[in-house]
PDB file of C-alpha atoms in Angstrom:
ATOM      1  CA  MET A   2      21.473 -12.771   7.500  1.00  0.00           C
ATOM      2  CA  SER A   3      19.146 -12.209   4.517  1.00  0.00           C
ATOM      3  CA  THR A   4      18.614 -14.377   1.524  1.00  0.00           C
ATOM      4  CA  VAL A   5      19.117 -12.539  -1.690  1.00  0.00           C
ATOM      5  CA  SER A   6      18.000 -13.856  -5.150  1.00  0.00           C
ATOM      6  CA  VAL A   7      19.754 -13.361  -8.482  1.00  0.00           C
ATOM      7  CA  ARG A   8      17.291 -10.874 -10.038  1.00  0.00           C
ATOM      8  CA  ALA A   9      16.404 -10.351 -13.665  1.00  0.00           C
ATOM      9  CA  ARG A  10      17.891  -7.272 -15.335  1.00  0.00           C
ATOM     10  CA  TRP A  11      16.144  -4.621 -17.450  1.00  0.00           C
ATOM     11  CA  GLU A  12      17.840  -6.097 -20.474  1.00  0.00           C
ATOM     12  CA  ASP A  13      16.398  -9.545 -19.673  1.00  0.00           C
ATOM     13  CA  LEU A  14      12.883  -8.252 -20.342  1.00  0.00           C
ATOM     14  CA  PRO A  15      11.574  -8.985 -23.835  1.00  0.00           C
ATOM     15  CA  LEU A  16      11.937  -5.987 -26.160  1.00  0.00           C
ATOM     16  CA  GLU A  17       8.077  -5.693 -26.484  1.00  0.00           C
ATOM     17  CA  VAL A  18       7.759  -5.574 -22.668  1.00  0.00           C
ATOM     18  CA  ARG A  19      10.316  -2.802 -22.330  1.00  0.00           C
ATOM     19  CA  ALA A  20       8.624  -0.959 -25.197  1.00  0.00           C
ATOM     20  CA  ALA A  21       5.157  -1.299 -23.451  1.00  0.00           C
ATOM     21  CA  VAL A  22       6.649  -0.027 -20.162  1.00  0.00           C
ATOM     22  CA  GLN A  23       8.137   2.910 -21.847  1.00  0.00           C
ATOM     23  CA  ALA A  24       4.933   3.726 -23.641  1.00  0.00           C
ATOM     24  CA  ARG A  25       3.082   3.459 -20.320  1.00  0.00           C
ATOM     25  CA  LEU A  26       5.569   5.806 -18.709  1.00  0.00           C
ATOM     26  CA  GLY A  27       5.277   8.211 -21.614  1.00  0.00           C
ATOM     27  CA  SER A  28       9.024   8.563 -21.677  1.00  0.00           C
ATOM     28  CA  SER A  29      12.044   6.439 -22.480  1.00  0.00           C
ATOM     29  CA  VAL A  30      14.189   4.922 -19.747  1.00  0.00           C
ATOM     30  CA  VAL A  31      17.577   6.464 -19.638  1.00  0.00           C
ATOM     31  CA  GLU A  32      18.921   5.040 -16.425  1.00  0.00           C
ATOM     32  CA  VAL A  33      18.414   1.785 -14.488  1.00  0.00           C
ATOM     33  CA  VAL A  34      19.525   1.247 -10.866  1.00  0.00           C
ATOM     34  CA  TYR A  35      19.431  -2.165  -9.300  1.00  0.00           C
ATOM     35  CA  PRO A  36      18.728  -2.062  -5.529  1.00  0.00           C
ATOM     36  CA  GLU A  37      20.349  -4.591  -3.188  1.00  0.00           C
ATOM     37  CA  GLY A  38      18.286  -7.304  -1.601  1.00  0.00           C
ATOM     38  CA  GLY A  39      15.172  -9.018  -2.593  1.00  0.00           C
ATOM     39  CA  PHE A  40      13.682 -12.510  -2.370  1.00  0.00           C
ATOM     40  CA  THR A  41      12.439 -13.299  -5.885  1.00  0.00           C
ATOM     41  CA  GLN A  42      14.068 -13.669  -9.259  1.00  0.00           C
ATOM     42  CA  GLY A  43      11.839 -11.070 -10.842  1.00  0.00           C
ATOM     43  CA  LEU A  44      12.983  -7.675 -11.950  1.00  0.00           C
ATOM     44  CA  ALA A  45      13.221  -4.913  -9.295  1.00  0.00           C
ATOM     45  CA  VAL A  46      14.746  -1.596 -10.555  1.00  0.00           C
ATOM     46  CA  ARG A  47      14.519   2.097 -10.116  1.00  0.00           C
ATOM     47  CA  VAL A  48      14.329   3.648 -13.539  1.00  0.00           C
ATOM     48  CA  THR A  49      14.897   7.306 -14.446  1.00  0.00           C
ATOM     49  CA  CYS A  50      12.954   8.536 -17.422  1.00  0.00           C
ATOM     50  CA  ALA A  51      14.103  11.050 -20.082  1.00  0.00           C
ATOM     51  CA  ASP A  52      11.725  13.491 -18.589  1.00  0.00           C
ATOM     52  CA  GLY A  53      13.364  13.232 -15.181  1.00  0.00           C
ATOM     53  CA  ARG A  54      10.779  11.145 -13.361  1.00  0.00           C
ATOM     54  CA  GLU A  55      11.819   8.148 -11.260  1.00  0.00           C
ATOM     55  CA  VAL A  56       9.646   5.003 -10.968  1.00  0.00           C
ATOM     56  CA  PHE A  57      10.404   1.689  -9.115  1.00  0.00           C
ATOM     57  CA  LEU A  58       9.458  -1.305 -11.351  1.00  0.00           C
ATOM     58  CA  LYS A  59       8.891  -4.895 -10.477  1.00  0.00           C
ATOM     59  CA  ALA A  60       8.340  -7.500 -13.153  1.00  0.00           C
ATOM     60  CA  VAL A  61       8.121 -11.188 -13.741  1.00  0.00           C
ATOM     61  CA  ASP A  62       7.143 -13.608 -16.423  1.00  0.00           C
ATOM     62  CA  LEU A  63       3.580 -14.823 -15.945  1.00  0.00           C
ATOM     63  CA  ALA A  64       4.850 -18.417 -16.149  1.00  0.00           C
ATOM     64  CA  ALA A  65       7.000 -17.920 -13.073  1.00  0.00           C
ATOM     65  CA  ARG A  66       5.983 -19.428  -9.737  1.00  0.00           C
ATOM     66  CA  MET A  67       5.869 -16.001  -8.126  1.00  0.00           C
ATOM     67  CA  ALA A  68       3.636 -14.362 -10.802  1.00  0.00           C
ATOM     68  CA  SER A  69       0.501 -14.627  -8.609  1.00  0.00           C
ATOM     69  CA  HIS A  70       2.315 -12.776  -5.889  1.00  0.00           C
ATOM     70  CA  TYR A  71       3.017  -9.849  -8.301  1.00  0.00           C
ATOM     71  CA  GLN A  72      -0.648  -9.934  -9.412  1.00  0.00           C
ATOM     72  CA  ALA A  73      -1.785  -9.826  -5.695  1.00  0.00           C
ATOM     73  CA  GLU A  74       0.632  -7.096  -4.929  1.00  0.00           C
ATOM     74  CA  ALA A  75      -1.010  -5.014  -7.739  1.00  0.00           C
ATOM     75  CA  ALA A  76      -4.514  -5.827  -6.543  1.00  0.00           C
ATOM     76  CA  VAL A  77      -3.768  -4.917  -2.952  1.00  0.00           C
ATOM     77  CA  GLY A  78      -1.241  -2.109  -3.578  1.00  0.00           C
ATOM     78  CA  LYS A  79      -3.952   0.153  -5.217  1.00  0.00           C
ATOM     79  CA  HIS A  80      -5.858   0.220  -1.899  1.00  0.00           C
ATOM     80  CA  LEU A  81      -2.986   0.863   0.529  1.00  0.00           C
ATOM     81  CA  PRO A  82      -2.576   4.291   2.166  1.00  0.00           C
ATOM     82  CA  ALA A  83       0.527   6.290   1.440  1.00  0.00           C
ATOM     83  CA  ALA A  84       1.599   5.988   5.146  1.00  0.00           C
ATOM     84  CA  VAL A  85       1.999   2.189   4.618  1.00  0.00           C
ATOM     85  CA  ALA A  86       3.627   1.749   1.209  1.00  0.00           C
ATOM     86  CA  PRO A  87       4.858   3.462  -1.903  1.00  0.00           C
ATOM     87  CA  ARG A  88       1.931   4.318  -4.158  1.00  0.00           C
ATOM     88  CA  LEU A  89       1.183   1.822  -6.915  1.00  0.00           C
ATOM     89  CA  VAL A  90       1.347   4.056 -10.103  1.00  0.00           C
ATOM     90  CA  TRP A  91       0.091   1.346 -12.514  1.00  0.00           C
ATOM     91  CA  SER A  92       0.168  -2.350 -13.302  1.00  0.00           C
ATOM     92  CA  LEU A  93       0.495  -3.837 -16.799  1.00  0.00           C
ATOM     93  CA  GLU A  94       0.259  -7.327 -18.171  1.00  0.00           C
ATOM     94  CA  THR A  95       1.762  -7.584 -21.656  1.00  0.00           C
ATOM     95  CA  SER A  96       3.565 -10.308 -23.635  1.00  0.00           C
ATOM     96  CA  ASN A  97       3.053 -12.815 -20.780  1.00  0.00           C
ATOM     97  CA  TRP A  98       4.810 -10.622 -18.196  1.00  0.00           C
ATOM     98  CA  ILE A  99       3.376  -8.513 -15.359  1.00  0.00           C
ATOM     99  CA  VAL A 100       4.977  -5.209 -14.533  1.00  0.00           C
ATOM    100  CA  ASN A 101       4.073  -3.176 -11.385  1.00  0.00           C
ATOM    101  CA  ALA A 102       5.140   0.452 -11.248  1.00  0.00           C
ATOM    102  CA  PHE A 103       5.528   2.192  -7.889  1.00  0.00           C
ATOM    103  CA  GLU A 104       6.549   5.607  -6.797  1.00  0.00           C
ATOM    104  CA  SER A 105      10.282   5.633  -6.304  1.00  0.00           C
ATOM    105  CA  VAL A 106      11.322   5.821  -2.562  1.00  0.00           C
ATOM    106  CA  ARG A 107      15.016   5.838  -1.644  1.00  0.00           C
ATOM    107  CA  GLY A 108      16.012   3.980   1.516  1.00  0.00           C
ATOM    108  CA  ARG A 109      17.662   0.764   2.752  1.00  0.00           C
ATOM    109  CA  GLU A 110      16.700  -2.272   4.696  1.00  0.00           C
ATOM    110  CA  PRO A 111      16.657  -1.660   8.458  1.00  0.00           C
ATOM    111  CA  GLU A 112      19.199  -3.336  10.673  1.00  0.00           C
ATOM    112  CA  LEU A 113      17.265  -5.743  12.977  1.00  0.00           C
ATOM    113  CA  ARG A 114      20.025  -7.049  15.203  1.00  0.00           C
ATOM    114  CA  PRO A 115      19.541  -6.511  18.949  1.00  0.00           C
ATOM    115  CA  GLY A 116      20.651  -3.003  19.908  1.00  0.00           C
ATOM    116  CA  SER A 117      20.409  -1.647  16.436  1.00  0.00           C
ATOM    117  CA  ALA A 118      19.521   2.023  16.203  1.00  0.00           C
ATOM    118  CA  ASP A 119      16.876   1.069  13.576  1.00  0.00           C
ATOM    119  CA  LEU A 120      14.724  -0.950  15.956  1.00  0.00           C
ATOM    120  CA  ASN A 121      12.716   1.994  17.335  1.00  0.00           C
ATOM    121  CA  GLY A 122      11.891   3.143  13.823  1.00  0.00           C
ATOM    122  CA  VAL A 123      10.772  -0.324  12.900  1.00  0.00           C
ATOM    123  CA  LEU A 124       8.445  -0.452  15.891  1.00  0.00           C
ATOM    124  CA  ASP A 125       7.077   2.957  14.982  1.00  0.00           C
ATOM    125  CA  VAL A 126       6.220   1.654  11.525  1.00  0.00           C
ATOM    126  CA  VAL A 127       4.536  -1.376  13.092  1.00  0.00           C
ATOM    127  CA  GLY A 128       2.346   1.069  15.056  1.00  0.00           C
ATOM    128  CA  VAL A 129       1.521   3.061  11.881  1.00  0.00           C
ATOM    129  CA  LEU A 130       0.543  -0.259  10.123  1.00  0.00           C
ATOM    130  CA  GLU A 131      -1.861  -1.071  12.963  1.00  0.00           C
ATOM    131  CA  GLN A 132      -3.450   2.382  12.704  1.00  0.00           C
ATOM    132  CA  GLU A 133      -3.592   2.541   8.928  1.00  0.00           C
ATOM    133  CA  LEU A 134      -4.693  -1.026   8.171  1.00  0.00           C
ATOM    134  CA  THR A 135      -7.428  -1.238  10.751  1.00  0.00           C
ATOM    135  CA  PRO A 136      -9.884  -1.855   9.300  1.00  0.00           C
ATOM    136  CA  CYS A 137      -8.230  -3.472   6.272  1.00  0.00           C
ATOM    137  CA  PRO A 138      -8.574  -0.983   3.330  1.00  0.00           C
ATOM    138  CA  VAL A 139      -8.719  -3.856   0.756  1.00  0.00           C
ATOM    139  CA  PRO A 140     -12.317  -4.661  -0.214  1.00  0.00           C
ATOM    140  CA  GLY A 141     -13.374  -8.173   0.628  1.00  0.00           C
ATOM    141  CA  VAL A 142     -10.536  -8.892   2.986  1.00  0.00           C
ATOM    142  CA  GLY A 143     -11.625  -9.507   6.592  1.00  0.00           C
ATOM    143  CA  PRO A 144      -9.750  -9.016   9.819  1.00  0.00           C
ATOM    144  CA  VAL A 145      -6.489 -10.790  10.073  1.00  0.00           C
ATOM    145  CA  GLY A 146      -7.805 -12.714  13.012  1.00  0.00           C
ATOM    146  CA  GLU A 147     -10.471 -14.251  10.879  1.00  0.00           C
ATOM    147  CA  THR A 148      -7.979 -15.104   8.159  1.00  0.00           C
ATOM    148  CA  LEU A 149      -5.437 -16.568  10.526  1.00  0.00           C
ATOM    149  CA  SER A 150      -7.966 -18.523  12.619  1.00  0.00           C
ATOM    150  CA  SER A 151      -8.393 -20.827   9.587  1.00  0.00           C
ATOM    151  CA  LEU A 152      -4.834 -21.964  10.307  1.00  0.00           C
ATOM    152  CA  ALA A 153      -5.636 -22.931  13.878  1.00  0.00           C
ATOM    153  CA  GLY A 154      -4.752 -26.506  14.536  1.00  0.00           C
ATOM    154  CA  HIS A 155      -2.690 -26.929  11.282  1.00  0.00           C
ATOM    155  CA  TRP A 156       0.715 -26.725  13.158  1.00  0.00           C
ATOM    156  CA  ALA A 157      -0.514 -29.274  15.688  1.00  0.00           C
ATOM    157  CA  ARG A 158      -1.629 -31.678  12.955  1.00  0.00           C
ATOM    158  CA  LEU A 159       1.734 -31.255  11.154  1.00  0.00           C
ATOM    159  CA  ALA A 160       3.631 -32.005  14.273  1.00  0.00           C
ATOM    160  CA  ALA A 161       1.524 -34.995  15.104  1.00  0.00           C
ATOM    161  CA  ALA A 162       1.920 -36.352  11.473  1.00  0.00           C
ATOM    162  CA  GLY A 163       5.647 -36.198  11.572  1.00  0.00           C
ATOM    163  CA  ALA A 164       7.954 -35.686   8.650  1.00  0.00           C
ATOM    164  CA  GLY A 165       7.640 -39.207   7.331  1.00  0.00           C
ATOM    165  CA  ALA A 166       3.889 -39.502   7.359  1.00  0.00           C
ATOM    166  CA  PRO A 167       2.250 -40.132   3.958  1.00  0.00           C
ATOM    167  CA  GLY A 168       0.637 -37.232   2.283  1.00  0.00           C
ATOM    168  CA  PRO A 169      -0.227 -35.513  -1.038  1.00  0.00           C
ATOM    169  CA  ARG A 170       3.014 -33.620  -1.732  1.00  0.00           C
ATOM    170  CA  HIS A 171       6.534 -34.857  -1.623  1.00  0.00           C
ATOM    171  CA  GLY A 172       5.425 -37.990   0.121  1.00  0.00           C
ATOM    172  CA  GLY A 173       4.090 -36.558   3.443  1.00  0.00           C
ATOM    173  CA  PHE A 174       1.686 -34.353   5.346  1.00  0.00           C
ATOM    174  CA  GLY A 175       4.564 -33.285   7.635  1.00  0.00           C
ATOM    175  CA  TRP A 176       6.902 -30.455   6.991  1.00  0.00           C
ATOM    176  CA  ARG A 177       7.525 -31.735   3.430  1.00  0.00           C
ATOM    177  CA  SER A 178       3.846 -31.052   2.517  1.00  0.00           C
ATOM    178  CA  TRP A 179       4.312 -27.342   2.993  1.00  0.00           C
ATOM    179  CA  THR A 180       7.774 -26.803   1.629  1.00  0.00           C
ATOM    180  CA  THR A 181       9.102 -26.811  -1.882  1.00  0.00           C
ATOM    181  CA  PRO A 182      12.389 -28.408  -2.780  1.00  0.00           C
ATOM    182  CA  ILE A 183      15.174 -26.070  -3.709  1.00  0.00           C
ATOM    183  CA  GLY A 184      17.095 -26.634  -6.946  1.00  0.00           C
ATOM    184  CA  TRP A 185      14.803 -25.090  -9.652  1.00  0.00           C
TER     185      TRP A 185
END
């Protein structure tokens, strides 16, 4: 079961953001398609331009909690090989919004249940990720082992502290210290 957010719509973007996007595209948007799925409340749409081009857009207000993720996606996306992800066409920050434009790729989420016909394809993609991302193509990012090794011991400390132990966030260092309450 996947969790799906209620996403922003193209019409929800401020007029000046939509105008800046269309100026950057060099063509007006004539069709907007909202794909299923997703985990954030930001905009995620496939747009068709008057000149016939299709682009996948992701956008969020810079005041949103997830804005830094969109900025990181733009920073990393420009270094990823085509075998790993759709190409980042451009990123734009305007009127307190970030908009990332990617090449449009049609597809669907894979079915991951045991016995699914999609599982072999998913494993093939994992193999491609290993080949294409070793070494990491993003400047300044070390091997994943180095990054993850900084987490060593954190889970043991969390378990030892227990859910009710005092801490900096939400009253505890336990599971509450690394979760965010829902209800925003």
